Short mmCIF file of C-alpha atoms in Angstrom, two decimals:
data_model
loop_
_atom_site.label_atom_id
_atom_site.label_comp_id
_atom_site.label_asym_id
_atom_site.label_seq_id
_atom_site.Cartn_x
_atom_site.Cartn_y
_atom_site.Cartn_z
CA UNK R 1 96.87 86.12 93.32
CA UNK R 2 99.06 89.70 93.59
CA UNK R 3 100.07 91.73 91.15
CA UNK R 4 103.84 90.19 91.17
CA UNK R 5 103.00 86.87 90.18
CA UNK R 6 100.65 87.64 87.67
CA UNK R 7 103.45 90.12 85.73
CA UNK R 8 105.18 87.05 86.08
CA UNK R 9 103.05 84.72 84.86
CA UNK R 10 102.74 87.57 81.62
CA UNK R 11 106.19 87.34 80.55
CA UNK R 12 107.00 83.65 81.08
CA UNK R 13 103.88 82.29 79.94
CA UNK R 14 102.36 81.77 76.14
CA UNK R 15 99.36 84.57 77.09
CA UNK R 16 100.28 87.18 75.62
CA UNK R 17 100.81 85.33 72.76
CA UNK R 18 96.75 84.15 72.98
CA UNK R 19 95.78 87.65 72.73
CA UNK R 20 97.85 88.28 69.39
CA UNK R 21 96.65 85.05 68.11
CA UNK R 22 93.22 86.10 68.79
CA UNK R 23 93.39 89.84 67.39
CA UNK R 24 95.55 89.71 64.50
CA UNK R 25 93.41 86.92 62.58
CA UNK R 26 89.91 89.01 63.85
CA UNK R 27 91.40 92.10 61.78
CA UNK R 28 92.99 90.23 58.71
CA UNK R 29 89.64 88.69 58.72
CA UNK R 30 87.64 92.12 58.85
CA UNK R 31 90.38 94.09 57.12
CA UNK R 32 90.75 91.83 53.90
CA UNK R 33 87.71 89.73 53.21
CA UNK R 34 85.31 91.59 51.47
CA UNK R 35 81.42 90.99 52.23
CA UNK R 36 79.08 92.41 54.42
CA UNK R 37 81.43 93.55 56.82
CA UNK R 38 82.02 97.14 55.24
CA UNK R 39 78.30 96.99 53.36
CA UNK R 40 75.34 99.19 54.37
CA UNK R 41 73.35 100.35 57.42
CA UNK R 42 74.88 97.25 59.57
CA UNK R 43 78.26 97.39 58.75
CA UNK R 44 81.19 96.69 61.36
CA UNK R 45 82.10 100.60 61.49
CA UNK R 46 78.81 102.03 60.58
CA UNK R 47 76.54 101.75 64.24
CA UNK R 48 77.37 101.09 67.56
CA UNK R 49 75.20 97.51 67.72
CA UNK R 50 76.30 96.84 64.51
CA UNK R 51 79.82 96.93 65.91
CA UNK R 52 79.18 94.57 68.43
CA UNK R 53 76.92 91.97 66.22
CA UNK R 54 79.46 91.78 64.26
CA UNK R 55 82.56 90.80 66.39
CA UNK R 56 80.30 88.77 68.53
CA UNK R 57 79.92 86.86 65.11
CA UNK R 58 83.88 86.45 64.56
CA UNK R 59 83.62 84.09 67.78
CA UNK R 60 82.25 81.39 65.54
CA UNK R 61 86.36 81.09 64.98
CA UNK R 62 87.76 82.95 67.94
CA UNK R 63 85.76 80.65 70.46
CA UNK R 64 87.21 77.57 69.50
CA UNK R 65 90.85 78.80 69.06
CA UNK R 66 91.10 80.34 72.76
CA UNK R 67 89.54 77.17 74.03
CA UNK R 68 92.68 75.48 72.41
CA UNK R 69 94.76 77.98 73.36
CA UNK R 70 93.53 77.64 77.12
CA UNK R 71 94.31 74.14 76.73
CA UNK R 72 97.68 74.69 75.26
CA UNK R 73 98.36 77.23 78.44
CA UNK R 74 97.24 74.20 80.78
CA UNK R 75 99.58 71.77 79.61
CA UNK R 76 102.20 73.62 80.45
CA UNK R 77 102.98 71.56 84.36
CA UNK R 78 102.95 68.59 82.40
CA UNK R 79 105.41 69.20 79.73
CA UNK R 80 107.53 70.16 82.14
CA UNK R 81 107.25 67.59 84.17
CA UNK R 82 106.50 69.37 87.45
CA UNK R 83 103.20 68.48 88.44
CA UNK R 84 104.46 66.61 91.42
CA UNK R 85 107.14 68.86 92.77
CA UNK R 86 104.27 72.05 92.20
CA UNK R 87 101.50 69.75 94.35
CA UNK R 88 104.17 69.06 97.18
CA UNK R 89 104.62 72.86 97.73
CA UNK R 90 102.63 74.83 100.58
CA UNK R 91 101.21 77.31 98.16
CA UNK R 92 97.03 76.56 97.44
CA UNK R 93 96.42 74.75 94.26
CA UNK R 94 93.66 77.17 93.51
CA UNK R 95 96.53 80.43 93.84
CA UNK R 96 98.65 78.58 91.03
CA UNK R 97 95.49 78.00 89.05
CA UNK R 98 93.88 81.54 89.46
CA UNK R 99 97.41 82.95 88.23
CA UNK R 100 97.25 81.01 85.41
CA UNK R 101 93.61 81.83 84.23
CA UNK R 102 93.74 85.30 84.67
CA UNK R 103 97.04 85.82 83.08
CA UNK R 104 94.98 84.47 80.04
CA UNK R 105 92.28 86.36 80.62
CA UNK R 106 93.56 89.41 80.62
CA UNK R 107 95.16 88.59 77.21
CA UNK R 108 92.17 87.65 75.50
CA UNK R 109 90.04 90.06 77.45
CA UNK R 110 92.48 93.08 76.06
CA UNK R 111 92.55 91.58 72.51
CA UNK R 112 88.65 91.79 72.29
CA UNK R 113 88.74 95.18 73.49
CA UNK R 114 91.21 96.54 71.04
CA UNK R 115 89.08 94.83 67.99
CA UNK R 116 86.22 96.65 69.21
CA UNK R 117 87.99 99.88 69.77
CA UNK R 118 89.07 99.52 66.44
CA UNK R 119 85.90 99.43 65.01
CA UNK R 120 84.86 101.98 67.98
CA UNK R 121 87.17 104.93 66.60
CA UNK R 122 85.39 104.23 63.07
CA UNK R 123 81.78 104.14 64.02
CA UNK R 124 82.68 107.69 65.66
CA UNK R 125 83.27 109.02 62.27
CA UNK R 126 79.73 107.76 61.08
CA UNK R 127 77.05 108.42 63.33
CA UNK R 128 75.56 110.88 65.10
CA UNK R 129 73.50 108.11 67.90
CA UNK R 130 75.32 107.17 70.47
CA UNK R 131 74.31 104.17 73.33
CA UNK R 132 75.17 101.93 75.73
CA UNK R 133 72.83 99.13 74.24
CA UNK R 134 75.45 97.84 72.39
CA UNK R 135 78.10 97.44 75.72
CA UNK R 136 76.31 93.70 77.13
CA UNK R 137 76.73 91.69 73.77
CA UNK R 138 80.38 92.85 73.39
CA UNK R 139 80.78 91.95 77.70
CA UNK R 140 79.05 88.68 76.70
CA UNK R 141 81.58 88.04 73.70
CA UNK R 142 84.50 88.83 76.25
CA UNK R 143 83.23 86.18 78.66
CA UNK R 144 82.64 83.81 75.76
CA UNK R 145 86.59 83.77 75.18
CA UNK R 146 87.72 83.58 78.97
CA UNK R 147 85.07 81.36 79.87
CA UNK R 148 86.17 79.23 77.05
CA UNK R 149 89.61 79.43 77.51
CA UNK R 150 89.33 78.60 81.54
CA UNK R 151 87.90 75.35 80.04
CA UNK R 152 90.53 74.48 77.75
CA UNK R 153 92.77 74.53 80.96
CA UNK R 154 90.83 72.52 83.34
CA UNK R 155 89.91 69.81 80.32
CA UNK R 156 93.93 69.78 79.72
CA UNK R 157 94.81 69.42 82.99
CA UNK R 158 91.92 66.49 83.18
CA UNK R 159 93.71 64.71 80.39
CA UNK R 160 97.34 65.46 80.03
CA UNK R 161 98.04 64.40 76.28
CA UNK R 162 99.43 66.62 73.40
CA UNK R 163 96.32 65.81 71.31
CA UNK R 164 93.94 67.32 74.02
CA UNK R 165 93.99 70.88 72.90
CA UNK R 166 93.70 70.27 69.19
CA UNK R 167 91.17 67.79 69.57
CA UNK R 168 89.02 70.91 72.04
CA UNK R 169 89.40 72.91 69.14
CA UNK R 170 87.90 71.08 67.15
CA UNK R 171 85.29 69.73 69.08
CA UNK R 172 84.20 73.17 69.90
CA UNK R 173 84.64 74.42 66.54
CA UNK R 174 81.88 71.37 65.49
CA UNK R 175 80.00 72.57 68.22
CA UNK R 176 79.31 76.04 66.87
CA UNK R 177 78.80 75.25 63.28
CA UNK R 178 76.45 72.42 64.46
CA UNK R 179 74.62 75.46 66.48
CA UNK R 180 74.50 77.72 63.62
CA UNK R 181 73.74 75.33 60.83
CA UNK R 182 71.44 72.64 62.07
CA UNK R 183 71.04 71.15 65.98
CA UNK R 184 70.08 75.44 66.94
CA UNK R 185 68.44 75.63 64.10
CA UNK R 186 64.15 74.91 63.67
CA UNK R 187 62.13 74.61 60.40
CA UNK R 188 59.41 77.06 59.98
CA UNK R 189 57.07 78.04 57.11
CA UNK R 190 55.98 81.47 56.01
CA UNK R 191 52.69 82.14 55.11
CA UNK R 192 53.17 81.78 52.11
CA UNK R 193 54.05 78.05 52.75
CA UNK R 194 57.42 78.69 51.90
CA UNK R 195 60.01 76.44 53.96
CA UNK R 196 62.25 78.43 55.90
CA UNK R 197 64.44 77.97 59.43
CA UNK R 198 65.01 80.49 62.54
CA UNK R 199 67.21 79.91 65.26
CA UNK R 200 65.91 78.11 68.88
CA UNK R 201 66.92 78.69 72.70
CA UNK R 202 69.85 75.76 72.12
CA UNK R 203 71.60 78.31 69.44
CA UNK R 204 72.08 81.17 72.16
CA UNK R 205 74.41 78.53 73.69
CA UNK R 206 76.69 78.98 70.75
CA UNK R 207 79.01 82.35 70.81
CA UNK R 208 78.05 83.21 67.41
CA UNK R 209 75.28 85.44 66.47
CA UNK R 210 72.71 85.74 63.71
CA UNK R 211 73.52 88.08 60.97
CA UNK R 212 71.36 91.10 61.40
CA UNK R 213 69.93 93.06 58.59
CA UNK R 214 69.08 96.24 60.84
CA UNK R 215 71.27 98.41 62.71
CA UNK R 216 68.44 98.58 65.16
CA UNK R 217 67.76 95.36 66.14
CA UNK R 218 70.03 94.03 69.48
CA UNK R 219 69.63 91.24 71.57
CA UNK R 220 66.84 91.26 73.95
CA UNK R 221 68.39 90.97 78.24
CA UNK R 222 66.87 87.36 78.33
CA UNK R 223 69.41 86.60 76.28
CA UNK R 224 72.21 88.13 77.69
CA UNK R 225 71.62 87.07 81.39
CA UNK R 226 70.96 83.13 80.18
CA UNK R 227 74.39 82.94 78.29
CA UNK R 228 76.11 84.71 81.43
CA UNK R 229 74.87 81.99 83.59
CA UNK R 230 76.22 79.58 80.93
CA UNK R 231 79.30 81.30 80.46
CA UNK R 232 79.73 81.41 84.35
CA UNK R 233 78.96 77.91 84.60
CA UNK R 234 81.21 76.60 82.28
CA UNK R 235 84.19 78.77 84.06
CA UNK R 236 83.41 77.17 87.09
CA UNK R 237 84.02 74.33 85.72
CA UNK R 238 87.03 74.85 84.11
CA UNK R 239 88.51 76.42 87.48
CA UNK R 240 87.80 73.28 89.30
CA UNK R 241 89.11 70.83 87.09
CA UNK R 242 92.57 73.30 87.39
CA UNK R 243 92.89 72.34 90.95
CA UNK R 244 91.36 69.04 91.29
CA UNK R 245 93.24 66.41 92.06
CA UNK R 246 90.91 63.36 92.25
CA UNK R 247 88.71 61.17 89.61
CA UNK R 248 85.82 62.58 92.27
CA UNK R 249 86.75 65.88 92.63
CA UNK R 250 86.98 65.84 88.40
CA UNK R 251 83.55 64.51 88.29
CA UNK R 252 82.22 66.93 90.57
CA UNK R 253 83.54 69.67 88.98
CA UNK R 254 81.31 69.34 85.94
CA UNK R 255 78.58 70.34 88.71
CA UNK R 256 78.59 73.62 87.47
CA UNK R 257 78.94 73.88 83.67
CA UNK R 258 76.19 71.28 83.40
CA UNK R 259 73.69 73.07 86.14
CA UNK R 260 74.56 76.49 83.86
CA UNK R 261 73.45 74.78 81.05
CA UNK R 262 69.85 73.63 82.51
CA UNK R 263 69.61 77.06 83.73
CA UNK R 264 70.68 78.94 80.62
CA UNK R 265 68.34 76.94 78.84
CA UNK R 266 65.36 77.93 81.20
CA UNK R 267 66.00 81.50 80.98
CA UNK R 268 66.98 81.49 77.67
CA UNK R 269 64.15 82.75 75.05
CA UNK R 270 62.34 79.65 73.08
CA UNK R 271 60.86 82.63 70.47
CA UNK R 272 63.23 84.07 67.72
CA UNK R 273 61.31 87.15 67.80
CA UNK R 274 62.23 87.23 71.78
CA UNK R 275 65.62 86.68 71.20
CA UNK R 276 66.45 89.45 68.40
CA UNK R 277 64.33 92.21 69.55
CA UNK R 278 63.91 95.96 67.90
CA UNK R 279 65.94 98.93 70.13
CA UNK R 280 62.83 101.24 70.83
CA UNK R 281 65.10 103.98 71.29
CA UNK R 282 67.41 102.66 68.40
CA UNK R 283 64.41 103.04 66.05
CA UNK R 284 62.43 106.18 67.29
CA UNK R 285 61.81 108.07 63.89
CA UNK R 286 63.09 111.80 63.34
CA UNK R 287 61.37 113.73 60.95
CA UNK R 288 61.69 116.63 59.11
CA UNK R 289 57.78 117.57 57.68
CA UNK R 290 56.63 114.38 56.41
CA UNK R 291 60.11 112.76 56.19
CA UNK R 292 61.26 110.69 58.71
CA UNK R 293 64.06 108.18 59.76
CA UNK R 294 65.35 106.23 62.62
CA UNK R 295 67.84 107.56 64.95
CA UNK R 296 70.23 105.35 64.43
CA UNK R 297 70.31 107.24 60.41
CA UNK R 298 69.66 110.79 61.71
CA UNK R 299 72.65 111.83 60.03
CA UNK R 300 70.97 110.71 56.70
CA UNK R 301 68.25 112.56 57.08
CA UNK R 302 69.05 116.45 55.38
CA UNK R 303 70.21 114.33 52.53
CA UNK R 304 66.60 112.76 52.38
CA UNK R 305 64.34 115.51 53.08
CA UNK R 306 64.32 117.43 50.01
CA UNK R 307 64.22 114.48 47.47
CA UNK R 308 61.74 113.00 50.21
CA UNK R 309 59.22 116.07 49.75
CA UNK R 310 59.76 115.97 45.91
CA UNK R 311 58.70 112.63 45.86
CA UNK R 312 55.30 113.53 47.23
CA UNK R 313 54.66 116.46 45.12
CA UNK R 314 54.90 114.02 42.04
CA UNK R 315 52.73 111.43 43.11
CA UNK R 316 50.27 113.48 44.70
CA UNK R 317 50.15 115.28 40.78
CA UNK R 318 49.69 112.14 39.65
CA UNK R 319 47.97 109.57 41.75
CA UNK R 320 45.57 112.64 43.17
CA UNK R 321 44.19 112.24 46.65
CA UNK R 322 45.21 107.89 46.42
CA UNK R 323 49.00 109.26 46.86
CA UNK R 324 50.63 108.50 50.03
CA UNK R 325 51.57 111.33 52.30
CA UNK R 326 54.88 110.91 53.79
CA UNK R 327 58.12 108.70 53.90
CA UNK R 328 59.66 107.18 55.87
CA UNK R 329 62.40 104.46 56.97
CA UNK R 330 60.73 100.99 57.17
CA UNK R 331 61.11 99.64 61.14
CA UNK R 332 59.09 96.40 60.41
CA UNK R 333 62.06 93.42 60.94
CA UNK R 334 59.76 90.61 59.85
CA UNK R 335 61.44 86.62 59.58
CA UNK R 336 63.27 85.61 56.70
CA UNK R 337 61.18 84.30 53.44
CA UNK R 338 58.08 86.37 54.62
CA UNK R 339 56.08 88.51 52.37
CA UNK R 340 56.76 92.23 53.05
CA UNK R 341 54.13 94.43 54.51
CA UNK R 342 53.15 98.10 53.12
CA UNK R 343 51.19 100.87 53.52
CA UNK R 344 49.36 102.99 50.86
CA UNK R 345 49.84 106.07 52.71
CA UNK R 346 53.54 105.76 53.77
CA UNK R 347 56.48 105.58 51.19
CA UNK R 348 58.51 102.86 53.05
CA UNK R 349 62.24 102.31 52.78
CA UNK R 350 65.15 100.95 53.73
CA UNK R 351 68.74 102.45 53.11
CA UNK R 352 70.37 99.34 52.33
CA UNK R 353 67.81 99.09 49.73
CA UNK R 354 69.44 98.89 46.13
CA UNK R 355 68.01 101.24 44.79
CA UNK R 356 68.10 103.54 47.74
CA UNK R 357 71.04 102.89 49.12
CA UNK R 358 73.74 104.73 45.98
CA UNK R 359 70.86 107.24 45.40
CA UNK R 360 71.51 110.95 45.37
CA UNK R 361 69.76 113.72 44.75
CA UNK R 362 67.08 113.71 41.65
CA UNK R 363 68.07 110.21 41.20
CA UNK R 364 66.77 109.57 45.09
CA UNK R 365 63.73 111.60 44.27
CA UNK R 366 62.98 108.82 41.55
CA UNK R 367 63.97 105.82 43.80
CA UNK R 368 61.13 106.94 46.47
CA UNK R 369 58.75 107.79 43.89
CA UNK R 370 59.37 103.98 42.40
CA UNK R 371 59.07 102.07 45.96
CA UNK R 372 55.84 104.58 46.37
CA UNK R 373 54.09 103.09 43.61
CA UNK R 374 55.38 99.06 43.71
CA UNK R 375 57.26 98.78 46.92
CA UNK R 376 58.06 94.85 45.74
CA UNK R 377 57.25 91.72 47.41
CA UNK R 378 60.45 89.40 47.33
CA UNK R 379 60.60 87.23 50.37
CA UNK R 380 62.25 89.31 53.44
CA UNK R 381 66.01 88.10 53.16
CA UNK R 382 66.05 86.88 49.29
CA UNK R 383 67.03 88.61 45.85
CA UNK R 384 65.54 88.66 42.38
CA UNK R 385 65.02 90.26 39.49
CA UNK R 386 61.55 90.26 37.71
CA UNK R 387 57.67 91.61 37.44
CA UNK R 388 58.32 94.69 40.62
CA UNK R 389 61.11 95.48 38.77
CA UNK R 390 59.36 96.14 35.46
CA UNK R 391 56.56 97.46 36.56
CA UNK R 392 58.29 100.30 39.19
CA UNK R 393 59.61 101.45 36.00
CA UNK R 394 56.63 101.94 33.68
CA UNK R 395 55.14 102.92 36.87
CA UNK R 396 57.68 105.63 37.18
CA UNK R 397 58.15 106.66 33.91
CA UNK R 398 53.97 106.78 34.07
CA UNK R 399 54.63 109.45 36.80
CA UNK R 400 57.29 111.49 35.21
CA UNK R 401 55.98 111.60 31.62
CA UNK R 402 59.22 109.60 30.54
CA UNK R 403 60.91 106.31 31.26
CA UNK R 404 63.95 106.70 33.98
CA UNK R 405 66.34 104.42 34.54
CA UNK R 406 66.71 103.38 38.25
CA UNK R 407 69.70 102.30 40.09
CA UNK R 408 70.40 98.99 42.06
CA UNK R 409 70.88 96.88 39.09
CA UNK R 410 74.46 96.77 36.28
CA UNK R 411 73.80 98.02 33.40
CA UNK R 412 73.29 94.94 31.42
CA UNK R 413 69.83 94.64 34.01
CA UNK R 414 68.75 98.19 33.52
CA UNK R 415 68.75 97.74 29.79
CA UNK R 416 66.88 94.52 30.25
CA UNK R 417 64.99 96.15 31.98
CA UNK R 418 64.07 99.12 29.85
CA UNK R 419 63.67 96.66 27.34
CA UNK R 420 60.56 95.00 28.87
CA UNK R 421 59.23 98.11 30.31
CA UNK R 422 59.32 100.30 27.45
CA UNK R 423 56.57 98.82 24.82
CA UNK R 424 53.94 98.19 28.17
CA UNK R 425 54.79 101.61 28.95
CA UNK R 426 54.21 103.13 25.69
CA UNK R 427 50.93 101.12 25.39
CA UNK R 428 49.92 102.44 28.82
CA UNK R 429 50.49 106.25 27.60
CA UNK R 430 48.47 105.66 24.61
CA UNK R 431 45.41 104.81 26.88
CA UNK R 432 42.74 107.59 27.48
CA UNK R 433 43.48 109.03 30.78
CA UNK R 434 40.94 107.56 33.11
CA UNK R 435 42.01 104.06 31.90
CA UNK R 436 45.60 104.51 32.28
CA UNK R 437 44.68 105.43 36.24
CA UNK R 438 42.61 102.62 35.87
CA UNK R 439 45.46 100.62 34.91
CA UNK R 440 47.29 102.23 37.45
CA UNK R 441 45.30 101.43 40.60
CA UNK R 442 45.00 97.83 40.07
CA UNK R 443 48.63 97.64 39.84
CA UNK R 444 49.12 99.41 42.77
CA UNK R 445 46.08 96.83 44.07
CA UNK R 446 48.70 94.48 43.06
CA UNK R 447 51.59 95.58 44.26
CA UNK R 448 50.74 96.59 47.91
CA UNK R 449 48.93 93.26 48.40
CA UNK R 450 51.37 91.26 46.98
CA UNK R 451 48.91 88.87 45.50
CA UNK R 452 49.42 89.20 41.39
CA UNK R 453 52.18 90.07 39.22
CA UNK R 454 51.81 94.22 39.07
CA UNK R 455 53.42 94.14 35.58
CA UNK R 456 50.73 91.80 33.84
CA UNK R 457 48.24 93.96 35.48
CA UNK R 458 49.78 97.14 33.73
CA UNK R 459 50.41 95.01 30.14
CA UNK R 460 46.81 94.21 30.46
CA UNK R 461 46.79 90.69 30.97
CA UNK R 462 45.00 90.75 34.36
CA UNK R 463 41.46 91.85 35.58
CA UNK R 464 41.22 94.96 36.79
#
């Protein structure tokens, strides 16, 4: 294939019009659905791995539609009726086939890069850590869509029929959702016994990706080298099944795609935990004194010192030689539904926190001191308002000699809020002082070891 025919096979053919077909809905989609998209440390335009997690994870839709758009590209010969007069000509079927594919590829390949350039300019603007880690899963994505689209033509060209790409489409489109929702999907339970599910080796087969709730966490190489050999497999496939011409040589060609698959799956990780890994360098801590954060939030960090060290100061006044001694940005990523895990002598946090993330200033100052003395134990992944909430504010108001409201919550919450904190705080002030740290200790008992409800302990209505 020279560079002639393929500028030829550009302006006559549909392929450009795959690319636009593939961008514009990727950026209406970013651009005008709100959700978590634009939210937080793992936003689209806030990290560089972020950036790629994110449009690897518009492929659940963008997979399916270039395999039908392949298919539409392949069908081309026969709606024109030429497939005879083009296999009586000297020329190799494979150069006719290879200018077809990589005039789509090119397409699709450009239209990926430009979303990610997109969000590439953006991410500039926000961080200070720059990497390479992220460049693989964004390659991968790219060979998702040509590898997919390669298909389309070789299944097209396999069976001739108008309902052929449509009914790819679809089929693929089933395919991923069956991937992310329930065949590359396995049930687990916590510890706690509660029932949860994590994704197996047969998901990585899928284009889509997990959503991440860390801008540090990536995809470990196992992963990344088993979908190539997928990806490479099933673009074999679809190459041969352009320029066969027999029921045998059709057969054979499914050789590759299938071997890829057998393959994949063997190098492919069978452990979650293997398969979304934590970036080492991603998550090295900074620190200024006894306040640190990752690198990938370095930028964060002048913001957070001074409110950081304040922090201390208080609950070393009040909590005595039993307050921790520095803060810093949690870097546990622990499955979904698991209990959290804290330290007594480490403030831990997480900027897309609640009541961290909109904090500034004095207001921050509180938020730390709060997630110092009940860091909360809702299941990792789930939401909920209740007992850590009302006692982190007795338990802060205990500190500061007067109840604070805390961010993270409307209004209507924070005066619910107030409303159960305030008599169990007012009882707790009228204690003598050695019973109120009394008090104080077993809710922090409590609260670190997630085993009680911190708030009874402070109203009294637990042993202490």
């Amino acid at each position: 294939m020279n560079g002639r025919v393929l500028r030829i096979e550009l302006r006559r053919s549909v392929a450009p019009w795959a690319g636009v077909v593939v961008l514009v809905p990727a950026l209406t989609f970013l651009y005008l659905l709100d959700g978590t998209w634009w939210s937080g440390t793992t936003a689209w335009t806030a990290q560089w791995t972020p950036l790629a997690m994110k449009t690897r994870s518009l492929l659940f839709y963008l997979w399916p539609l270039a395999i039908g758009l392949g298919a539409l590209q392949g069908l081309r010969d026969h709606r024109s009726k030429m497939s005879e007069l083009l296999t009586s000509t000297p020329r190799p079927a494979r150069h006719r086939a290879a200018a077809l594919a990589g005039a789509t590829a090119i397409t699709l390949a450009s239209a990926f890069a430009v979303l990610v350039l997109v969000g590439g300019v953006q991410v500039l603007g926000h961080t200070e850590y720059t990497h390479l880690g992220w460049l693989p899963i964004s390659l991968v994505g790219v060979l998702f869509l040509v590898a997919g689209a390669v298909l389309g033509m070789g299944a097209v060209r396999a069976l001739p029929s108008p309902l052929t790409p449509p009914a790819l489409a679809m089929g693929a489109f089933v395919f991923t959702a069956l991937m992310h929702m329930s065949l590359g999907r396995t049930e687990t339970s916590t510890a706690d016994g509660l029932t949860s599910t994590e994704p197996n080796r047969v998901s990585l087969l899928s284009p889509t990706l997990e959503d991440v709730r860390e801008a540090f966490v990536t995809l470990s190489a196992p992963v990344h080298v088993g979908q190539t050999i997928w990806l490479l497999g099933m673009a074999a496939t679809g190459f041969a099944l352009l320029v066969a011409a027999t029921p045998r040589a059709r057969l054979t060609a499914l050789t590759p795609v299938l071997a890829g698959a057998v393959i994949a799956l063997v190098v492919l990780p069978a452990d979650a935990r293997r398969m979304y890994v934590v970036d080492k360098a991603a998550s090295e801590l900074v620190c200024e004194g006894p306040v640190c954060v990752t690198k990938t939030q370095q930028a964060r960090l002048v913001d957070l010192a001074g409110p950081g060290k304040e922090a201390l100061r208080l609950l070393r006044g009040a909590l005595g030689d039993q307050a921790p001694d520095s803060v810093r940005e949690n870097t546990a990523v622990l499955p979904e539904g698991s209990t959290p895990r804290w330290s007594r002598g480490t403030v831990l946090f997480d900027f897309d926190d609640d009541l961290i993330a909109t904090a500034k200033g004095e207001e921050l100052t509180w938020a730390l001191i709060a997630k110092g003395m009940v860091p909360g134990c809702t299941p990792v992944g789930w939401s909920g308002l209740g007992g850590d909430e009302y006692a982190r504010t007795v338990a802060l108001g205990w500190v500061l000699g007067d109840l604070k409201p805390l961010g993270g919550t409307s209004a209507r919450m924070r005066g619910e809020v107030e409303a159960e904190a305030r008599p169990v705080w007012k009882e707790l002030k009228a204690l003598p002082r050695a019973e109120q740290l009394s008090r104080i200790n077993a809710m922090r008992a409590a609260a670190f070891s997630c085993k009680g409800d911190p708030f009874d302990v402070l109203s009294g209505g637990a042993s202490r």
